[in-house]
Short mmCIF file of C-alpha atoms in Angstrom, two decimals:
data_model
loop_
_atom_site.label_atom_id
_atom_site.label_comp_id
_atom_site.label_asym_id
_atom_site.label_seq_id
_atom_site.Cartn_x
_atom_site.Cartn_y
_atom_site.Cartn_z
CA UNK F 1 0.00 0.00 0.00
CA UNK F 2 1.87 3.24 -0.93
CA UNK F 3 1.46 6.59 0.24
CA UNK F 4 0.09 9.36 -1.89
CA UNK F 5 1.08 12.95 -0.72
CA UNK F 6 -1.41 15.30 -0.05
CA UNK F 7 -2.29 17.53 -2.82
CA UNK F 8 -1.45 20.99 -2.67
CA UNK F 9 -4.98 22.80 -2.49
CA UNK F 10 -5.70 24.95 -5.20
CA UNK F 11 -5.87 28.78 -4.54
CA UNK F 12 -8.94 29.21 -6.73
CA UNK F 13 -10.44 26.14 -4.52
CA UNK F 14 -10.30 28.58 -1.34
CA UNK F 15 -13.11 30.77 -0.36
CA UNK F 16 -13.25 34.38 -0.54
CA UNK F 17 -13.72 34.47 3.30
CA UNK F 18 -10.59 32.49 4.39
CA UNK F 19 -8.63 34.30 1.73
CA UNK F 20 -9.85 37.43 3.40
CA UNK F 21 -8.81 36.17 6.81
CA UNK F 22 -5.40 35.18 5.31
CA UNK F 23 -5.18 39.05 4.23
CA UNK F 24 -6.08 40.43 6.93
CA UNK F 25 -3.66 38.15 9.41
CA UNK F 26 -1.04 39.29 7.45
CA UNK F 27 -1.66 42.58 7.65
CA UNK F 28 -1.95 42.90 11.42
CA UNK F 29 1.57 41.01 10.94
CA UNK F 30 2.80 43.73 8.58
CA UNK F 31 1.36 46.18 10.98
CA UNK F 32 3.17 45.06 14.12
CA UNK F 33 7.14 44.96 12.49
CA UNK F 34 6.15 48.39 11.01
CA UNK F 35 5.34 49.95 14.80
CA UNK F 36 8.65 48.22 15.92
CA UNK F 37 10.38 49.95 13.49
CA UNK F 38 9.09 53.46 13.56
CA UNK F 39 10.91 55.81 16.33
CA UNK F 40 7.79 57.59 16.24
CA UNK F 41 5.34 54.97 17.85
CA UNK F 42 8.50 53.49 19.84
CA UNK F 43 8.78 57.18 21.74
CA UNK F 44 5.02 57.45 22.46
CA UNK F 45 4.76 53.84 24.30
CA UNK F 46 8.06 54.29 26.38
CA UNK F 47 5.91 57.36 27.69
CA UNK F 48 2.75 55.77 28.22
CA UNK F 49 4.43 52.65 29.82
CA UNK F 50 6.23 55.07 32.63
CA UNK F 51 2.36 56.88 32.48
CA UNK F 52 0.85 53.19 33.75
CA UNK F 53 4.11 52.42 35.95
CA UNK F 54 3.89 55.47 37.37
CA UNK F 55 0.25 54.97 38.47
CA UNK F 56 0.22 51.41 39.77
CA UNK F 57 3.26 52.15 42.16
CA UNK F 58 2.28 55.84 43.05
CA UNK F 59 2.34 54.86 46.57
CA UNK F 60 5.58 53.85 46.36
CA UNK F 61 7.17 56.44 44.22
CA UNK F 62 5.45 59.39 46.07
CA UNK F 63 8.01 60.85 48.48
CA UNK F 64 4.71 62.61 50.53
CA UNK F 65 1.32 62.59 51.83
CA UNK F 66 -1.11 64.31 48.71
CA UNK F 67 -2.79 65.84 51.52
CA UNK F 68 -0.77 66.86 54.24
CA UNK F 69 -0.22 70.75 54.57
CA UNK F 70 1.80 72.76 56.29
CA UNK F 71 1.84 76.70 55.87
CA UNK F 72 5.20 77.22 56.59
CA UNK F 73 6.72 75.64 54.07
CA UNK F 74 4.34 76.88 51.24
CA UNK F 75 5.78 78.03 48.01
CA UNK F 76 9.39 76.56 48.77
CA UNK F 77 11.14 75.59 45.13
CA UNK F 78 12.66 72.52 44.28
CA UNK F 79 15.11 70.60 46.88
CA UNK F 80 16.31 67.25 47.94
CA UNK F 81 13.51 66.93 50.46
CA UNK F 82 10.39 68.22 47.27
CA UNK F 83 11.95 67.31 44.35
CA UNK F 84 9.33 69.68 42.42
CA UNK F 85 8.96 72.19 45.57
CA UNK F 86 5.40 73.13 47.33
CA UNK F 87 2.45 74.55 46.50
CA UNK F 88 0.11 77.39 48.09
CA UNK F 89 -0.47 74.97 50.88
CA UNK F 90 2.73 73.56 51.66
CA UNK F 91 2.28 70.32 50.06
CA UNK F 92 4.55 67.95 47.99
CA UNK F 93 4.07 68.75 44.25
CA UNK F 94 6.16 65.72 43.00
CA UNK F 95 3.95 63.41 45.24
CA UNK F 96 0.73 65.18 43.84
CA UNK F 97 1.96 64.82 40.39
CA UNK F 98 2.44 61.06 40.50
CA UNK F 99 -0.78 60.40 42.51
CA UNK F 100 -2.28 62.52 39.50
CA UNK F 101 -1.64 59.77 36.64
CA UNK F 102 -3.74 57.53 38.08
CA UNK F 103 -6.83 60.44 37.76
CA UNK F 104 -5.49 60.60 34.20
CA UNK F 105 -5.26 57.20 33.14
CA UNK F 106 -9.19 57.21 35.04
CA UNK F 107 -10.08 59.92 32.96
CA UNK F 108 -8.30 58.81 29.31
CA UNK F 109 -10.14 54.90 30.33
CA UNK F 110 -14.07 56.23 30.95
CA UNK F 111 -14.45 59.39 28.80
CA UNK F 112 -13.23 57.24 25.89
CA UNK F 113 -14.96 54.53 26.52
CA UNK F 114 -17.94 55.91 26.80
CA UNK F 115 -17.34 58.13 23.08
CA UNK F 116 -15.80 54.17 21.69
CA UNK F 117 -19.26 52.85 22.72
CA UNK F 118 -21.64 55.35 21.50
CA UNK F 119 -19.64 56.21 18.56
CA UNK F 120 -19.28 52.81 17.06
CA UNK F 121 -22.49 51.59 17.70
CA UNK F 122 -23.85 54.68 15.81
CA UNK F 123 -21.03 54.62 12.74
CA UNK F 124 -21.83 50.88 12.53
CA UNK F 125 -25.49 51.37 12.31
CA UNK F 126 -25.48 54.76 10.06
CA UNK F 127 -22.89 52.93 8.14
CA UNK F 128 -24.52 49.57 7.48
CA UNK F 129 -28.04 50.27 7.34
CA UNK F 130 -28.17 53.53 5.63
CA UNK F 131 -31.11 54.98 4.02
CA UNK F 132 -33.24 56.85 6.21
CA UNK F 133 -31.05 55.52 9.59
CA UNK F 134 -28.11 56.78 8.32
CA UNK F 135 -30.12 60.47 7.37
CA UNK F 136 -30.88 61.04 11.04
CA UNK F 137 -27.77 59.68 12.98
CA UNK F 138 -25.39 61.58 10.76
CA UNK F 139 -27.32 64.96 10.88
CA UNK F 140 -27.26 64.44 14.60
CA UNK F 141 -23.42 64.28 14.39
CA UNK F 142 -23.44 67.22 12.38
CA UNK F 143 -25.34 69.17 14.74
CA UNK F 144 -22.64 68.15 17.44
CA UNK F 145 -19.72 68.86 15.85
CA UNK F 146 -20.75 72.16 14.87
CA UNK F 147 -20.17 73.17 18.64
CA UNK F 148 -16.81 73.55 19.88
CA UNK F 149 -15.60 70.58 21.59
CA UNK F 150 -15.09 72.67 24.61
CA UNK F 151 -17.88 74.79 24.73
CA UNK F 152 -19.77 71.68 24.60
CA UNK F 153 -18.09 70.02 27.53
CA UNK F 154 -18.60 73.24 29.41
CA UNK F 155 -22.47 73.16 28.70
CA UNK F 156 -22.69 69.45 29.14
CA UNK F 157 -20.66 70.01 32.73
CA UNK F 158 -23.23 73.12 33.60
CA UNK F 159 -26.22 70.72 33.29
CA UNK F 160 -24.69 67.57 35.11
CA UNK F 161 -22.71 69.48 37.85
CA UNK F 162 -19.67 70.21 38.67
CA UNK F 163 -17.41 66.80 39.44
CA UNK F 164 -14.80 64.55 38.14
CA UNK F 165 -17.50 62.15 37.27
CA UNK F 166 -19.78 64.78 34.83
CA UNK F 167 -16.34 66.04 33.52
CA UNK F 168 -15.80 62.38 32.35
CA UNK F 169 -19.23 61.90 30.87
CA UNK F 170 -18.95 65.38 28.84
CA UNK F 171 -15.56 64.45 27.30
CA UNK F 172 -16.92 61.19 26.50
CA UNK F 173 -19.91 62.75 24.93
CA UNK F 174 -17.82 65.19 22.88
CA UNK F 175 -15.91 62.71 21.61
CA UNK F 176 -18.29 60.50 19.90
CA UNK F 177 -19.34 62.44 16.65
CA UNK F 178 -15.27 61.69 15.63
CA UNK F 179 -15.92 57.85 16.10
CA UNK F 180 -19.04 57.83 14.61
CA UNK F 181 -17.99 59.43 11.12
CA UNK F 182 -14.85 56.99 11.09
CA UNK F 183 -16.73 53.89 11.81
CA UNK F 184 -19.21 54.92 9.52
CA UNK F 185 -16.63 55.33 6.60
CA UNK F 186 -14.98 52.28 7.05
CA UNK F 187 -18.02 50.28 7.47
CA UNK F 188 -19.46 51.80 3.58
CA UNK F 189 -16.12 50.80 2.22
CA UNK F 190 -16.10 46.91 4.14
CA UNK F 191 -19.69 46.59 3.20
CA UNK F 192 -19.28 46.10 -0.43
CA UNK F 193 -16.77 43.65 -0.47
CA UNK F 194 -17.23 39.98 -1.48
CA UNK F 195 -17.17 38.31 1.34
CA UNK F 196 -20.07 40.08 2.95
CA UNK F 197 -22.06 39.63 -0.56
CA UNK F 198 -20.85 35.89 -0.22
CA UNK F 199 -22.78 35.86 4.13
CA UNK F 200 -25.66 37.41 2.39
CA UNK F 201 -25.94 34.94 -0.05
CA UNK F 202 -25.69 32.24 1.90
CA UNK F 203 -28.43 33.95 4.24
CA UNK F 204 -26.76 35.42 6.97
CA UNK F 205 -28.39 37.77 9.31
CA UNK F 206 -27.28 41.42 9.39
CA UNK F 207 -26.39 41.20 13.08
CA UNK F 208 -23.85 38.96 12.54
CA UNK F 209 -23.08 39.79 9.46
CA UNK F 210 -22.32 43.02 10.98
CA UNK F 211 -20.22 41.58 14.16
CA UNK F 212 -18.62 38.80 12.37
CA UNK F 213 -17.66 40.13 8.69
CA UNK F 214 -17.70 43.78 8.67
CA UNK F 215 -16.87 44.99 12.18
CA UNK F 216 -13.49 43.13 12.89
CA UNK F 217 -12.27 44.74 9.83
CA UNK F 218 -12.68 48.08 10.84
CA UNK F 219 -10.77 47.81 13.73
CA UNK F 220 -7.27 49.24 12.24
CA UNK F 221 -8.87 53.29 12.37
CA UNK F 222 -10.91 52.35 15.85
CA UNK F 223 -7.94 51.24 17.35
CA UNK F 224 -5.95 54.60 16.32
CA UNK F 225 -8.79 57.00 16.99
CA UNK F 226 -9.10 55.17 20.53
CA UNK F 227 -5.32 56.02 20.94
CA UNK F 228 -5.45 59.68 19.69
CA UNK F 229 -8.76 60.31 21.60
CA UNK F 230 -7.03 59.60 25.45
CA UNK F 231 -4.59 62.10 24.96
CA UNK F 232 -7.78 64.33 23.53
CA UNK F 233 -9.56 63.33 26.34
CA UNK F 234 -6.83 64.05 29.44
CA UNK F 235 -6.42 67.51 27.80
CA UNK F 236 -10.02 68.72 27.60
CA UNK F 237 -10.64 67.27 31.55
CA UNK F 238 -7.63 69.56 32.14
CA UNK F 239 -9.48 72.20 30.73
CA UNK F 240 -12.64 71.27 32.51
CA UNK F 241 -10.81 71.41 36.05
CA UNK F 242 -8.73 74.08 35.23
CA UNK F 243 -11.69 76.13 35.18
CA UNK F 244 -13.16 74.77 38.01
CA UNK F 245 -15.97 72.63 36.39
CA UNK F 246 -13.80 68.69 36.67
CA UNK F 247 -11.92 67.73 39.67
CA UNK F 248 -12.49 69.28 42.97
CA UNK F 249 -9.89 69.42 46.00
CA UNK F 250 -8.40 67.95 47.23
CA UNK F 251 -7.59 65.99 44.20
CA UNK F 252 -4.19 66.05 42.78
CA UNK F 253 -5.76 66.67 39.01
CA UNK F 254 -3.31 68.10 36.98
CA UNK F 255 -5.63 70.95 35.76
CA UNK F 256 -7.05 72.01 39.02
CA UNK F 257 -3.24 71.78 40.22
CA UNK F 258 -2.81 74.29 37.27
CA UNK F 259 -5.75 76.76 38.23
CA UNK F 260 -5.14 76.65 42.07
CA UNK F 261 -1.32 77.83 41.11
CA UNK F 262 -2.13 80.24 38.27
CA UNK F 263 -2.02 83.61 41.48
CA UNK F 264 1.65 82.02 42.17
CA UNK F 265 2.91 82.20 38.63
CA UNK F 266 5.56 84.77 38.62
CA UNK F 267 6.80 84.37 42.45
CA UNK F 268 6.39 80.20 42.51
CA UNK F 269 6.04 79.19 38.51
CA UNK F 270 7.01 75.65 39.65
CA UNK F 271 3.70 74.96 41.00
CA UNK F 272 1.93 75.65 37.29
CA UNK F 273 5.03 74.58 35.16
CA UNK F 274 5.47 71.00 36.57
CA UNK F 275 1.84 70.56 35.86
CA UNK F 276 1.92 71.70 32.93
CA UNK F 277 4.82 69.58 32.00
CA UNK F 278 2.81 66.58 33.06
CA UNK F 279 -0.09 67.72 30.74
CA UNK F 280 2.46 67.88 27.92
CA UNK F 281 4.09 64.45 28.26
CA UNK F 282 1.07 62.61 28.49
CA UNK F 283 -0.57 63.84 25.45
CA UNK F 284 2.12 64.07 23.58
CA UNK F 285 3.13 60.21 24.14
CA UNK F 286 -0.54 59.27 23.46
CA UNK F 287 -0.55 61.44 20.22
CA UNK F 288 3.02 60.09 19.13
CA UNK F 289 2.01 56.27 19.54
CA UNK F 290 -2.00 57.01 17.82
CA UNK F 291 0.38 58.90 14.22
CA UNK F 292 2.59 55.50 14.74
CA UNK F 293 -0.65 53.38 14.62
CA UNK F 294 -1.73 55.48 11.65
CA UNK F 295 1.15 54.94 10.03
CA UNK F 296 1.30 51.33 10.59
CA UNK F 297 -2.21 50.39 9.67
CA UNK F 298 -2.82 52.43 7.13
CA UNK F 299 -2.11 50.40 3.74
CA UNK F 300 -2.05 53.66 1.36
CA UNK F 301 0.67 54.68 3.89
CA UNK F 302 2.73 51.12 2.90
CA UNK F 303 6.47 51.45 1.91
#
């Protein structure tokens, strides 16, 4: 009895759906080597990396109590015992600083969740149903993006109340119109391919035609837009606190830090430029990682 090799499958013998998946693996593949390689994306994780470090052993880093003042020793600049010097109430700015990723990371995690949500389920909807669904969502996106982000969040913050909480909601709530027109775009462009025509033929049913075919291969601008929109997000509660509308004290927010030193600025500018620093880093290593994810993911953008 002799052995016959297997035969080599034909390519033409291989659906249009696992050929698809085959694609799409090796892209994500592609994708990965080409965020290795870009100094860019490289740059932006390092930061957010010593962002999550820096929150999970805050207690350990901290040199100080967040909370503990003392009068006397209000306004003193940076020394071997406050590496960042005090503020207007004699407490440790370094300490507050590093207690204050975790608020961020709380902030970046909820406010764009809540627009990722929202924003998708809308652009997937608009997107795949069109017609008279896709009329009404999208004109309701228009109407929200033709406030200003911030003014909006400042309205949204007026109605709900002044907290960290309501600060949260109203970034999250600003942000959806920009994941709604994304999804919403990618989803027209996946919807015509074959291998959705191929599930409807076969009579698949829109929700999971929808959740199986057409979502999962929109997830390369989702993924950056989720990236980009933190560091959107962290800024515009900044804002919010800043002007007295986000965190309250004593929380070690790095916007209320900024608007509680702003009387200080020319005698004490430590206690708004170490703050401000913080604000900086953050978004820019969240903005430098979300253009390396562009980069990488976006085919047109190939090498």
């Amino acid at each position: 009895m002799s052995l016959q090799p297997n035969p080599i499958p034909d390519p033409n013998s291989i659906p249009n759906e696992e050929v698809e998946k085959l694609k799409s693996n090796r892209m994500w593949v592609d994708s990965l080597l080409r965020i290795i390689k870009s100094k860019t994306s490289i740059i932006g994780l390092c930061i957010i990396v010593i962002l999550l470090l820096t929150a999970i052993f805050a207690p350990l880093i901290a040199t100080h109590s967040i909370t503990d003042q003392n009068i006397v020793n209000r306004y003193q600049p940076p020394s071997a015992e406050h590496f960042l010097g005090t503020d207007e109430l004699g407490r440790d700015i370094f300490s507050r600083i590093v207690f204050g990723t975790r608020i961020s990371i709380q902030i970046g995690v909820i406010a764009v969740g809540i627009s990722l949500i929202i924003g998708v389920t809308l652009g997937c909807v608009a997107g795949f149903f069109g017609r008279w669904i896709d009329l009404i969502i999208m004109r309701f996106i228009d109407i929200m993006m033709a406030f200003p982000s911030i003014l909006l969040a400042i309205a949204l913050v007026a109605v709900l109340g002044g907290s960290l909480t309501n600060a949260m909601i109203a970034v999250g709530i600003v942000g959806i119109p920009q994941f709604a027109r994304i999804v919403r775009s990618a989803v027209l462009s996946v919807k015509e391919t074959e291998y959705v025509e191929a599930a409807r033929a076969i009579g698949a049913r829109n929700g999971r035609i929808l959740m199986q075919h057409v979502l999962p291969n929109c997830l390369a601008p989702i993924i950056v837009q989720t990236t980009l929109g933190v560091g959107t997000a962290i800024l515009d509660a900044a804002g919010l606190s800043f002007l007295g509308l986000g965190a309250q004290a004593p929380a070690p927010e790095w916007g209320a830090m900024l608007s509680d030193g702003r009387a200080a600025l020319q005698n004490a500018p430590w206690v708004v430029g170490f703050p401000g620093i913080a604000i900086f880093l953050v978004v820019l290593g969240f903005n430098l990682f979300g253009d390396g994810l562009r980069d990488a993911l976006d085919p047109r953008l190939k090498k």
